[in-house]
Coordinates of C-alpha atoms in Angstrom, one line a residue:
M405 CA -227.8 -124.7 35.0
E406 CA -227.7 -126.8 38.3
L407 CA -231.1 -126.3 40.1
F408 CA -231.5 -125.5 44.0
A409 CA -234.7 -127.0 45.9
T410 CA -236.1 -127.7 49.2
V411 CA -238.6 -129.5 50.5
D412 CA -240.0 -128.9 54.2
Q413 CA -243.2 -129.4 55.7
G414 CA -244.9 -126.7 54.6
G415 CA -244.3 -128.3 50.6
C416 CA -242.0 -127.3 47.9
I417 CA -240.0 -124.6 48.2
L418 CA -237.6 -123.9 45.1
D419 CA -234.4 -121.4 44.8
M420 CA -233.8 -120.4 41.8
S421 CA -232.1 -116.3 42.8
H422 CA -228.1 -115.5 42.6
L423 CA -228.1 -117.5 39.4
N424 CA -227.4 -115.0 37.0
L425 CA -230.4 -115.5 35.3
E426 CA -230.7 -113.4 32.4
S427 CA -234.4 -115.5 31.2
L428 CA -235.7 -118.7 32.9
N429 CA -235.6 -121.8 30.8
L430 CA -237.1 -124.4 32.7
D431 CA -237.2 -127.3 31.0
T432 CA -235.0 -128.8 33.9
V433 CA -237.9 -128.3 36.0
G434 CA -240.3 -131.5 35.6
D435 CA -243.9 -131.6 36.0
E436 CA -244.4 -132.9 39.7
R437 CA -242.3 -130.5 40.6
R438 CA -243.6 -128.0 38.2
R439 CA -247.2 -129.0 40.3
V440 CA -246.2 -128.9 43.8
T441 CA -243.5 -125.6 43.6
Q442 CA -246.2 -123.3 46.8
Q443 CA -242.1 -120.8 47.3
L444 CA -240.6 -119.7 44.1
Y445 CA -237.1 -117.5 44.5
L446 CA -235.9 -116.2 41.8
Y447 CA -234.4 -112.5 43.7
N448 CA -231.1 -111.4 43.0
N449 CA -230.5 -112.4 39.2
R450 CA -230.5 -110.3 35.4
L451 CA -234.3 -110.5 34.5
T452 CA -235.9 -107.4 33.3
V453 CA -238.6 -109.7 31.6
F454 CA -241.4 -111.1 33.9
P455 CA -241.1 -114.7 33.0
A456 CA -244.2 -115.7 31.2
S457 CA -242.9 -120.0 32.0
V458 CA -243.6 -118.8 36.3
C459 CA -247.0 -119.4 35.5
L460 CA -247.0 -123.0 35.0
F461 CA -246.5 -123.4 38.9
S462 CA -250.2 -123.8 39.4
K463 CA -249.5 -124.3 43.3
L464 CA -247.5 -120.9 43.1
E465 CA -248.4 -118.9 46.8
V466 CA -245.2 -117.4 47.1
L467 CA -243.2 -115.5 44.6
D468 CA -239.8 -113.5 45.2
I469 CA -238.4 -111.4 42.2
S470 CA -236.7 -108.7 44.3
N471 CA -233.8 -107.0 42.9
N472 CA -233.9 -107.9 39.3
G473 CA -234.1 -105.0 36.3
L474 CA -237.9 -105.8 36.1
T475 CA -240.7 -103.2 34.5
V476 CA -243.9 -104.6 33.7
L477 CA -245.6 -108.0 34.8
C478 CA -247.5 -109.2 31.8
E479 CA -250.9 -110.6 31.6
D480 CA -249.4 -114.0 33.3
I481 CA -249.1 -113.6 36.2
Q482 CA -252.9 -112.9 36.4
R483 CA -252.8 -117.3 36.3
L484 CA -251.3 -117.7 39.1
S485 CA -254.8 -118.1 40.9
N486 CA -252.6 -119.7 44.8
L487 CA -250.5 -116.6 45.2
K488 CA -251.0 -114.6 48.0
T489 CA -247.7 -112.9 48.8
L490 CA -245.8 -111.5 45.6
I491 CA -242.1 -109.4 46.7
A492 CA -240.5 -107.8 44.2
K493 CA -238.4 -105.2 46.4
N494 CA -235.2 -103.3 43.8
N495 CA -236.6 -103.7 40.4
R496 CA -237.9 -100.2 38.2
L497 CA -241.7 -100.9 38.2
N498 CA -243.2 -97.8 37.7
E499 CA -247.8 -97.2 38.3
F500 CA -247.8 -98.3 34.3
S501 CA -246.5 -102.0 34.7
F502 CA -249.3 -104.3 36.1
P503 CA -252.0 -105.5 33.5
K504 CA -255.4 -104.1 33.8
E505 CA -256.3 -107.2 36.4
F506 CA -254.0 -107.5 38.4
G507 CA -256.6 -105.8 41.2
S508 CA -258.4 -109.8 41.1
M509 CA -255.9 -111.2 42.0
Q510 CA -256.7 -113.4 45.9
I511 CA -253.1 -111.5 47.3
D512 CA -252.7 -110.7 50.8
T513 CA -248.6 -109.7 51.0
L514 CA -247.9 -107.0 47.9
N515 CA -243.8 -105.5 48.9
F516 CA -242.9 -103.0 46.0
S517 CA -240.2 -101.2 47.9
G518 CA -237.0 -99.7 45.8
N519 CA -239.1 -98.9 42.8
M520 CA -240.2 -96.4 40.4
F521 CA -244.0 -95.8 41.8
E522 CA -245.2 -91.9 41.4
E523 CA -248.9 -92.8 41.9
V524 CA -250.2 -96.3 44.0
P525 CA -251.9 -98.6 41.0
T526 CA -255.5 -97.9 40.6
Q527 CA -255.1 -101.8 40.2
F528 CA -253.6 -102.0 43.9
L529 CA -256.3 -100.9 45.7
K530 CA -259.3 -103.3 43.9
L531 CA -257.4 -106.3 45.9
Q532 CA -259.5 -106.8 48.3
R533 CA -258.1 -109.5 50.5
L534 CA -254.1 -107.5 50.2
K535 CA -253.5 -107.3 54.0
Y536 CA -249.6 -106.3 53.6
L537 CA -249.4 -103.5 51.2
S538 CA -245.4 -101.8 51.5
L539 CA -243.9 -98.7 48.2
G540 CA -240.8 -97.8 50.7
G541 CA -238.4 -95.9 48.8
N542 CA -240.3 -95.1 45.5
R543 CA -241.5 -91.5 43.9
L544 CA -244.7 -91.3 45.9
K545 CA -245.9 -87.9 45.8
A546 CA -250.1 -88.3 47.7
I547 CA -251.6 -91.2 49.5
P548 CA -254.8 -91.8 47.6
A549 CA -258.0 -91.5 49.5
E550 CA -259.5 -94.2 47.9
I551 CA -257.0 -96.5 50.0
E552 CA -260.1 -96.9 51.9
N553 CA -260.6 -99.3 49.1
I554 CA -258.8 -102.1 51.0
T555 CA -260.8 -102.6 54.2
S556 CA -258.6 -105.3 54.8
L557 CA -255.0 -103.7 54.7
E558 CA -252.9 -104.5 58.6
M559 CA -250.4 -103.1 57.2
L560 CA -248.7 -100.2 55.2
Y561 CA -245.4 -99.1 54.8
L562 CA -244.5 -95.9 52.7
G563 CA -242.1 -94.5 53.4
G564 CA -238.6 -92.4 51.6
N565 CA -241.3 -91.3 49.6
L566 CA -242.3 -87.4 48.9
I567 CA -245.9 -87.0 50.8
I568 CA -247.0 -84.4 51.9
S569 CA -250.1 -85.1 53.8
I570 CA -252.1 -87.9 55.0
P571 CA -255.8 -87.9 53.5
P572 CA -258.0 -88.5 56.3
E573 CA -259.8 -91.9 54.3
L574 CA -257.2 -93.7 55.9
A575 CA -258.8 -93.3 59.0
N576 CA -261.5 -95.4 57.8
L577 CA -259.3 -98.4 57.4
R578 CA -260.1 -100.2 61.1
G579 CA -257.9 -102.9 60.7
L580 CA -255.0 -100.9 60.4
R581 CA -252.0 -102.0 62.8
Y582 CA -249.4 -100.5 61.4
L583 CA -248.6 -97.9 59.7
V584 CA -245.2 -96.1 58.1
L585 CA -245.2 -93.5 57.0
C586 CA -240.9 -91.5 57.8
D587 CA -238.6 -90.5 55.6
N588 CA -241.7 -88.1 53.3
R589 CA -242.5 -84.2 53.9
I590 CA -245.6 -84.9 55.9
Q591 CA -246.2 -81.7 58.0
S592 CA -249.6 -82.8 59.8
V593 CA -251.6 -85.0 61.0
P594 CA -255.4 -85.2 60.7
P595 CA -257.4 -85.6 63.4
Q596 CA -259.4 -88.7 61.7
L597 CA -256.4 -90.5 62.3
T598 CA -257.9 -91.4 65.9
R599 CA -261.0 -94.3 64.3
L600 CA -257.6 -96.4 63.5
Y601 CA -258.4 -98.2 67.2
S602 CA -256.4 -100.9 66.2
L603 CA -253.8 -99.1 65.5
R604 CA -250.0 -100.0 67.7
C605 CA -248.0 -98.9 65.6
L606 CA -247.8 -95.5 64.6
S607 CA -244.4 -94.2 62.4
L608 CA -243.2 -90.0 61.8
H609 CA -239.8 -89.8 61.6
N610 CA -238.2 -87.7 59.6
N611 CA -241.0 -86.0 57.7
L612 CA -241.7 -82.2 59.0
L613 CA -244.7 -82.1 61.9
T614 CA -244.6 -78.8 64.2
Y615 CA -247.6 -80.7 66.1
L616 CA -249.9 -83.7 66.7
P617 CA -253.6 -83.6 66.7
R618 CA -255.0 -83.6 70.8
E619 CA -256.8 -86.1 69.6
I620 CA -254.1 -88.5 69.1
L621 CA -254.1 -90.1 72.6
S622 CA -257.5 -91.5 71.5
L623 CA -255.6 -94.0 69.9
V624 CA -255.5 -96.7 73.8
H625 CA -254.3 -99.8 71.6
L626 CA -250.9 -97.4 70.3
Q627 CA -247.6 -99.0 71.8
E628 CA -245.2 -97.0 69.3
L629 CA -244.5 -93.7 68.5
S630 CA -241.8 -92.2 67.0
L631 CA -241.5 -88.5 65.8
R632 CA -238.2 -88.1 66.0
G633 CA -236.8 -85.8 62.8
N634 CA -239.3 -83.7 63.4
P635 CA -239.3 -79.6 64.1
L636 CA -241.8 -80.6 66.8
V637 CA -239.0 -82.2 68.5
V638 CA -235.9 -80.4 67.0
R639 CA -237.3 -76.7 68.5
F640 CA -240.6 -77.3 70.3
I641 CA -243.5 -74.7 68.3
K642 CA -245.9 -72.9 69.9
D643 CA -248.6 -70.9 67.6
M644 CA -251.8 -69.1 67.6
T645 CA -254.1 -68.3 65.9
Y646 CA -257.6 -67.3 66.0
D647 CA -260.6 -65.8 64.2
P648 CA -262.6 -62.9 65.3
P649 CA -266.4 -65.2 66.1
S650 CA -269.4 -64.1 63.6
L651 CA -272.6 -62.5 64.5
L652 CA -274.2 -65.6 64.6
E653 CA -272.2 -67.5 66.3
L654 CA -271.8 -64.5 68.9
A655 CA -274.8 -65.0 69.5
G656 CA -274.9 -69.2 69.6
R657 CA -272.4 -68.5 71.8
T658 CA -275.1 -66.4 74.3
I659 CA -277.1 -68.8 73.6
K660 CA -275.5 -71.9 74.9
S661 CA -273.3 -70.5 77.9
R662 CA -276.5 -69.3 79.3
N663 CA -278.5 -72.6 79.1
L664 CA -281.1 -70.4 77.0
H665 CA -284.2 -72.7 76.4
Y666 CA -285.3 -72.8 72.7
H667 CA -288.3 -75.5 71.5
P668 CA -287.4 -76.5 67.5
N669 CA -290.4 -75.1 66.3
D670 CA -289.1 -71.3 67.4
L671 CA -286.6 -71.2 64.7
P672 CA -285.3 -72.9 61.4
G673 CA -284.2 -75.8 61.5
N674 CA -280.3 -74.8 59.9
L675 CA -280.6 -73.0 63.0
V676 CA -281.1 -75.9 65.0
Q677 CA -278.9 -77.9 63.8
Y678 CA -275.9 -74.9 64.0
L679 CA -276.7 -75.5 67.9
N680 CA -276.4 -78.7 67.8
L681 CA -272.7 -78.4 67.2
A682 CA -271.4 -76.1 69.5
S683 CA -268.6 -77.4 71.5
K684 CA -267.8 -77.6 75.2
C685 CA -264.3 -76.0 75.2
P686 CA -261.8 -78.2 77.1
N687 CA -260.8 -75.1 79.8
P688 CA -261.4 -76.7 83.1
K689 CA -261.5 -73.4 84.3
C690 CA -264.1 -72.1 81.5
T691 CA -268.2 -72.8 81.2
G692 CA -267.7 -71.1 76.9
V693 CA -269.0 -73.1 73.9
Y694 CA -267.5 -72.0 69.8
F695 CA -268.4 -73.2 66.6
D696 CA -266.6 -72.3 63.6
S697 CA -264.3 -69.8 66.0
C698 CA -261.5 -70.8 68.0
V699 CA -258.0 -71.1 69.3
R700 CA -255.7 -73.3 67.7
H701 CA -253.1 -73.4 70.5
I702 CA -249.8 -75.8 70.6
K703 CA -250.4 -77.2 73.8
F704 CA -247.4 -79.2 75.7
V705 CA -248.7 -83.1 76.7
D706 CA -246.3 -85.1 79.0
F707 CA -246.2 -89.0 78.3
C708 CA -244.9 -90.2 81.3
G709 CA -242.6 -87.9 83.1
K710 CA -240.4 -88.3 80.4
Y711 CA -240.7 -86.6 76.8
R712 CA -242.9 -83.6 76.3
L713 CA -244.6 -83.6 73.0
P714 CA -246.4 -80.9 71.5
F715 CA -250.3 -81.2 71.1
M716 CA -253.2 -78.7 69.3
H717 CA -255.5 -77.8 71.2
Y718 CA -258.7 -75.7 70.5
L719 CA -259.7 -73.6 72.7
C720 CA -262.4 -70.8 73.3
S721 CA -261.1 -67.0 73.2
P722 CA -257.6 -66.6 74.0
E723 CA -258.8 -66.3 77.2
C724 CA -258.7 -69.6 78.5
T725 CA -254.9 -69.6 77.3
S726 CA -252.0 -70.2 79.8
P727 CA -251.3 -66.0 80.5
C728 CA -247.5 -66.9 81.5
S729 CA -246.5 -67.9 78.2
S730 CA -243.2 -69.5 79.9
N731 CA -245.4 -72.6 81.3
P732 CA -245.4 -75.3 78.7
Q733 CA -248.9 -76.0 80.0
S734 CA -251.2 -74.0 79.4
D735 CA -255.1 -74.3 82.5
A736 CA -256.9 -75.7 80.0
E737 CA -255.2 -78.9 79.8
S738 CA -257.1 -81.5 81.4
E739 CA -255.8 -84.0 84.4
D740 CA -256.1 -87.1 82.1
E741 CA -253.3 -85.3 79.7
R742 CA -250.9 -84.3 81.8
C743 CA -249.5 -87.6 81.8
V744 CA -250.4 -90.7 79.2
S745 CA -249.0 -93.6 81.3
A746 CA -247.6 -96.1 81.0
D747 CA -249.7 -99.1 79.0
R748 CA -251.6 -95.6 77.4
L749 CA -248.0 -95.8 75.1
Q750 CA -245.3 -97.6 75.6
R751 CA -242.4 -96.1 73.2
V752 CA -242.1 -92.7 72.7
L753 CA -238.9 -92.4 70.2
L754 CA -237.2 -88.8 69.8
G755 CA -233.5 -90.0 68.9

């Protein structure tokens, strides 16, 4: 067998791809080559077991073992202390394919798209230096709340799975720049995602979204929002739900809307805390407030005069909505939301 290796300024590259290998025999690879090799490519072979001999490459930083038939990664992989990038697309790996201490490795890039994962392996959630995680085209049904533990994450690709919801804990990944959740079964976007201040790209196409939270407008660095193939694009949906306020809320509304003065010593602590939770109705023509009971109203926001997208809007009562049902803009629509400028959101992909 002839091995093809090339060397560039970044280090030694050993390419053993497309050789129909069923096992890895390194007898022909000298000790010096093993010591200097930093990138090893074994994709498009017939490997079903992770070759333990790969761990002889002590300085290996990049390993691509995609398009094989791998079902498990043996414990020897943990000996690759310099490994930064591991690519293993289109194999037969699942959440049980990894050694227990895999999460202690110093990997910053993982790509396991096109495998058989039904859950995100717990070992992945312990990778403290992980920046790029791709698990697209698997069988994931949920995003674990513990995803927030990967605080260094910048790109998360989970497209093409069976995910039905987005956990609010995802919003704790403050350095996340690219979030791809397309081709799933997601029905709603939690408003907490507006805490992703660094987010530049949000891909949500081909899901089951009927509206977006209005808070998404505060993602000032968002440059691309992909929404095609969702009910909110195929057919615009207006909805209104309203639960009558309790006596406690009616009393609290009266105190707040009429600016009745009270001293913290005049009321029990739980009532003082409750009054501090009042939310002002966003309708500029209304001076009311609400606590727990509000109208969930779909409002259409104009993006640069070209697209009108439905956003969830919260009002204090049904009277705050537009009396004209044919008018897609309600009176509660504030002036700064009637047109989101081009520098705020550069691309809205609807088709």
